[in-house]
Tab-separated table of C-alpha atoms in Angstrom:
chain	number	residue	atom	x	y	z
A	1	MET	CA	117.325	102.828	141.389
A	2	ILE	CA	115.190	105.943	141.557
A	3	TYR	CA	113.469	107.157	144.894
A	4	LEU	CA	110.021	108.563	143.669
A	5	CYS	CA	108.279	111.268	146.294
A	6	ARG	CA	105.551	113.548	145.453
A	7	HIS	CA	105.479	117.428	146.745
A	8	GLY	CA	104.883	118.346	149.926
A	9	GLN	CA	101.461	119.833	151.073
A	10	THR	CA	100.688	122.955	149.283
A	11	GLN	CA	97.843	125.540	149.965
A	12	PHE	CA	95.739	124.548	147.147
A	13	ASN	CA	96.087	121.069	148.220
A	14	ARG	CA	95.017	122.285	152.062
A	15	GLU	CA	91.974	124.559	150.010
A	16	GLY	CA	90.715	121.783	148.055
A	17	ARG	CA	92.124	123.253	144.487
A	18	PHE	CA	93.012	122.108	141.880
A	19	GLN	CA	96.838	122.640	140.757
A	20	GLY	CA	97.348	121.312	137.239
A	21	GLN	CA	100.508	123.217	136.433
A	22	THR	CA	99.714	126.580	138.548
A	23	GLU	CA	101.764	127.584	141.421
A	24	SER	CA	100.718	127.150	144.647
A	25	ASP	CA	102.694	126.614	147.763
A	26	LEU	CA	103.661	124.687	149.989
A	27	THR	CA	102.466	124.958	154.108
A	28	ALA	CA	103.900	124.814	156.800
A	29	LEU	CA	103.136	121.203	156.908
A	30	GLY	CA	104.417	120.721	153.489
A	31	ARG	CA	107.825	122.335	154.754
A	32	ALA	CA	107.787	119.739	157.434
A	33	GLN	CA	106.960	117.376	155.045
A	34	ALA	CA	110.036	118.105	152.897
A	35	ARG	CA	111.963	117.611	155.720
A	36	ALA	CA	111.185	114.205	156.742
A	37	MET	CA	111.853	112.972	153.500
A	38	GLY	CA	114.940	114.880	153.660
A	39	GLU	CA	115.856	112.771	156.453
A	40	LEU	CA	114.349	109.309	155.250
A	41	LEU	CA	115.775	110.239	152.006
A	42	ALA	CA	119.878	110.182	153.448
A	43	ASP	CA	118.985	107.099	155.487
A	44	LEU	CA	118.073	105.386	152.463
A	45	ILE	CA	120.888	106.700	149.877
A	46	ALA	CA	123.468	105.325	153.059
A	47	ARG	CA	122.668	102.066	152.586
A	48	GLU	CA	123.363	102.315	148.594
A	49	PRO	CA	126.430	104.510	149.113
A	50	SER	CA	127.234	106.198	145.751
A	51	ASP	CA	129.090	109.611	144.428
A	52	ASP	CA	126.678	109.536	140.831
A	53	TRP	CA	123.112	109.888	143.425
A	54	ARG	CA	121.363	113.114	142.084
A	55	ILE	CA	118.037	114.928	143.230
A	56	VAL	CA	116.078	116.106	140.164
A	57	ALA	CA	112.665	117.498	140.153
A	58	SER	CA	109.587	119.417	138.664
A	59	PRO	CA	110.882	123.085	137.614
A	60	LEU	CA	107.334	124.122	139.795
A	61	ARG	CA	108.126	125.651	142.786
A	62	ARG	CA	106.036	123.265	145.324
A	63	ALA	CA	108.261	120.796	144.205
A	64	ARG	CA	110.807	122.480	143.761
A	65	ASN	CA	111.235	123.805	147.665
A	66	THR	CA	110.263	120.140	148.201
A	67	ALA	CA	112.953	118.777	146.596
A	68	GLU	CA	115.202	122.043	148.063
A	69	ALA	CA	114.780	120.954	151.255
A	70	ILE	CA	115.833	117.644	149.823
A	71	ALA	CA	118.878	118.210	148.816
A	72	GLU	CA	119.686	120.771	151.774
A	73	ARG	CA	119.839	117.679	153.877
A	74	THR	CA	121.688	115.310	151.467
A	75	GLY	CA	123.648	117.187	149.926
A	76	LEU	CA	123.018	116.047	146.531
A	77	PRO	CA	123.542	118.023	143.302
A	78	LEU	CA	119.710	119.529	141.519
A	79	THR	CA	118.514	119.680	138.483
A	80	PHE	CA	115.011	119.981	136.673
A	81	ASP	CA	112.804	118.232	134.220
A	82	ASP	CA	109.920	120.055	132.570
A	83	ARG	CA	109.267	116.032	131.708
A	84	LEU	CA	108.144	115.805	135.101
A	85	LEU	CA	105.826	118.864	135.400
A	86	GLU	CA	102.256	117.683	136.979
A	87	ILE	CA	99.497	117.188	135.043
A	88	SER	CA	98.057	120.860	133.267
A	89	VAL	CA	94.262	120.982	134.297
A	90	GLY	CA	93.410	123.779	131.744
A	91	GLU	CA	90.085	125.895	133.177
A	92	TRP	CA	90.240	123.807	136.215
A	93	SER	CA	93.673	125.175	137.749
A	94	GLY	CA	93.115	127.351	140.708
A	95	ARG	CA	89.448	126.084	141.067
A	96	LEU	CA	87.513	124.593	143.789
A	97	ARG	CA	87.658	120.407	143.657
A	98	GLU	CA	83.631	120.781	145.387
A	99	GLY	CA	82.069	123.058	142.988
A	100	ILE	CA	83.256	120.998	139.864
A	101	ARG	CA	81.816	117.533	141.019
A	102	ARG	CA	78.640	119.543	141.957
A	103	ASP	CA	78.234	121.198	138.541
A	104	ASN	CA	79.748	117.342	136.859
A	105	PRO	CA	79.070	113.995	138.890
A	106	GLU	CA	79.671	112.507	136.438
A	107	LEU	CA	83.439	113.142	135.498
A	108	PHE	CA	84.060	112.099	139.531
A	109	ALA	CA	83.106	108.381	139.047
A	110	SER	CA	86.462	107.055	138.971
A	111	TYR	CA	90.585	108.162	138.839
A	112	GLU	CA	89.408	109.174	135.415
A	113	TRP	CA	88.657	112.676	136.264
A	114	ALA	CA	91.923	114.115	135.915
A	115	PHE	CA	92.336	113.937	132.433
A	116	ARG	CA	88.412	115.198	131.624
A	117	ALA	CA	89.445	118.745	132.189
A	118	PRO	CA	88.724	121.677	129.253
A	119	GLY	CA	91.713	121.875	127.502
A	120	GLY	CA	93.892	119.433	129.814
A	121	GLU	CA	96.221	117.056	129.400
A	122	THR	CA	95.624	113.345	128.598
A	123	PHE	CA	96.526	110.182	129.886
A	124	GLU	CA	98.109	109.528	126.758
A	125	ASP	CA	100.076	113.082	127.195
A	126	VAL	CA	101.474	112.450	130.968
A	127	THR	CA	102.763	108.931	130.520
A	128	ALA	CA	104.571	110.059	127.011
A	129	ARG	CA	106.459	112.894	128.640
A	130	VAL	CA	106.969	110.629	131.758
A	131	ALA	CA	107.788	108.185	130.019
A	132	GLY	CA	110.082	109.244	127.729
A	133	TRP	CA	112.439	110.640	130.539
A	134	LEU	CA	112.551	107.669	132.400
A	135	ALA	CA	113.575	105.846	128.923
A	136	ASP	CA	116.338	108.555	128.908
A	137	GLN	CA	118.445	107.859	132.187
A	138	ALA	CA	120.653	104.982	132.811
A	139	PRO	CA	120.805	101.923	132.951
A	140	GLU	CA	118.971	100.715	135.794
A	141	ALA	CA	121.578	99.298	137.012
A	142	GLU	CA	123.305	102.219	137.059
A	143	ARG	CA	120.611	104.533	138.021
A	144	ARG	CA	121.103	106.448	141.735
A	145	LEU	CA	118.307	109.123	141.120
A	146	ILE	CA	116.066	110.756	143.790
A	147	VAL	CA	113.748	112.076	141.705
A	148	VAL	CA	110.454	114.805	143.307
A	149	SER	CA	107.176	115.480	141.589
A	150	HIS	CA	103.282	115.036	141.540
A	151	GLY	CA	100.036	113.799	142.294
A	152	VAL	CA	99.175	112.264	138.690
A	153	ALA	CA	102.434	112.497	137.260
A	154	GLY	CA	103.941	110.537	139.500
A	155	ARG	CA	101.344	107.921	139.050
A	156	LEU	CA	101.892	107.356	135.957
A	157	LEU	CA	105.578	107.700	136.494
A	158	ARG	CA	104.887	104.229	138.271
A	159	GLY	CA	102.803	103.042	135.809
A	160	ALA	CA	104.988	103.324	133.057
A	161	TYR	CA	107.827	102.308	135.074
A	162	ALA	CA	105.980	98.995	135.865
A	163	GLY	CA	104.437	98.287	133.435
A	164	LEU	CA	100.919	98.639	135.240
A	165	SER	CA	97.484	98.877	133.477
A	166	ARG	CA	95.232	101.975	132.709
A	167	ALA	CA	93.314	101.258	135.674
A	168	ASP	CA	96.315	99.848	138.667
A	169	THR	CA	98.565	102.948	136.944
A	170	LEU	CA	95.510	105.566	138.257
A	171	GLY	CA	94.236	103.589	141.506
A	172	GLN	CA	97.701	104.429	142.730
A	173	GLU	CA	98.416	106.569	146.252
A	174	VAL	CA	99.683	109.516	146.155
A	175	PRO	CA	100.937	110.638	149.835
A	176	GLN	CA	103.089	113.133	150.763
A	177	ASP	CA	104.893	111.507	153.723
A	178	ALA	CA	106.298	108.896	152.285
A	179	VAL	CA	109.049	107.902	149.201
A	180	TYR	CA	108.800	105.196	146.899
A	181	ARG	CA	111.718	102.845	146.254
A	182	LEU	CA	112.101	101.892	142.249
A	183	LEU	CA	113.933	98.471	141.625
A	184	ALA	CA	114.120	95.939	139.570
A	185	GLY	CA	110.632	96.152	138.172
A	186	GLN	CA	108.968	96.731	141.470
A	187	ILE	CA	107.380	99.059	143.553
A	188	ASP	CA	108.210	99.303	147.047
A	189	ARG	CA	106.731	102.173	149.379
A	190	PHE	CA	108.725	103.804	152.731
A	191	ASP	CA	107.110	106.659	154.877
A	192	CYS	CA	108.747	109.022	156.648
A	193	ALA	CA	108.688	109.085	160.505
A	194	PRO	CA	105.071	110.995	160.904
A	195	VAL	CA	105.164	115.002	161.885
A	196	GLU	CA	102.790	117.114	162.993
A	197	ASP	CA	101.217	120.558	161.193
A	198	PRO	CA	103.058	123.385	162.551
A	199	GLU	CA	99.897	125.291	162.048
A	200	PHE	CA	97.531	123.418	164.513
A	201	ALA	CA	100.162	121.797	167.399
């Protein structure tokens, strides 16, 4: 069993900037979302008690900080794996999405835009590394994992797990306030309790 989540909201998310593998800190809302994921996951893993549960995350700071909040709530050990990194968006890193969309509207006709950044990774690049990570895990009946990754990488990990088509893989939602369970070839979504943005409460 794998519970997969995306990091909480970051400053770049709020500003509409491409992140890729560039560092961007969680906002106050992002930290609240991370705590809410920790609460939800504590409840979910209590339904499947085992000493084998552990957390593995992308080492990028936004995923690390989200995973640390989950570890604090659940008491689980935490490790990091570079294969769970977000896609590299090359020359787009840190740039405003709307500026690139305005200059290159044809690139944004589909979710394929993520793989069109100059110097960035391709669909095949990211799929290979997340699928490689998945293949290295224990057999499904023995897995007890909480995984903290990113938007594009999380989409492709779910797609690799369920054998989805490219279009269906890229069409998946990437919420920052929900957890996905990967079990028996199925993907199920669990929503966190709603949280208010502390900056606007």
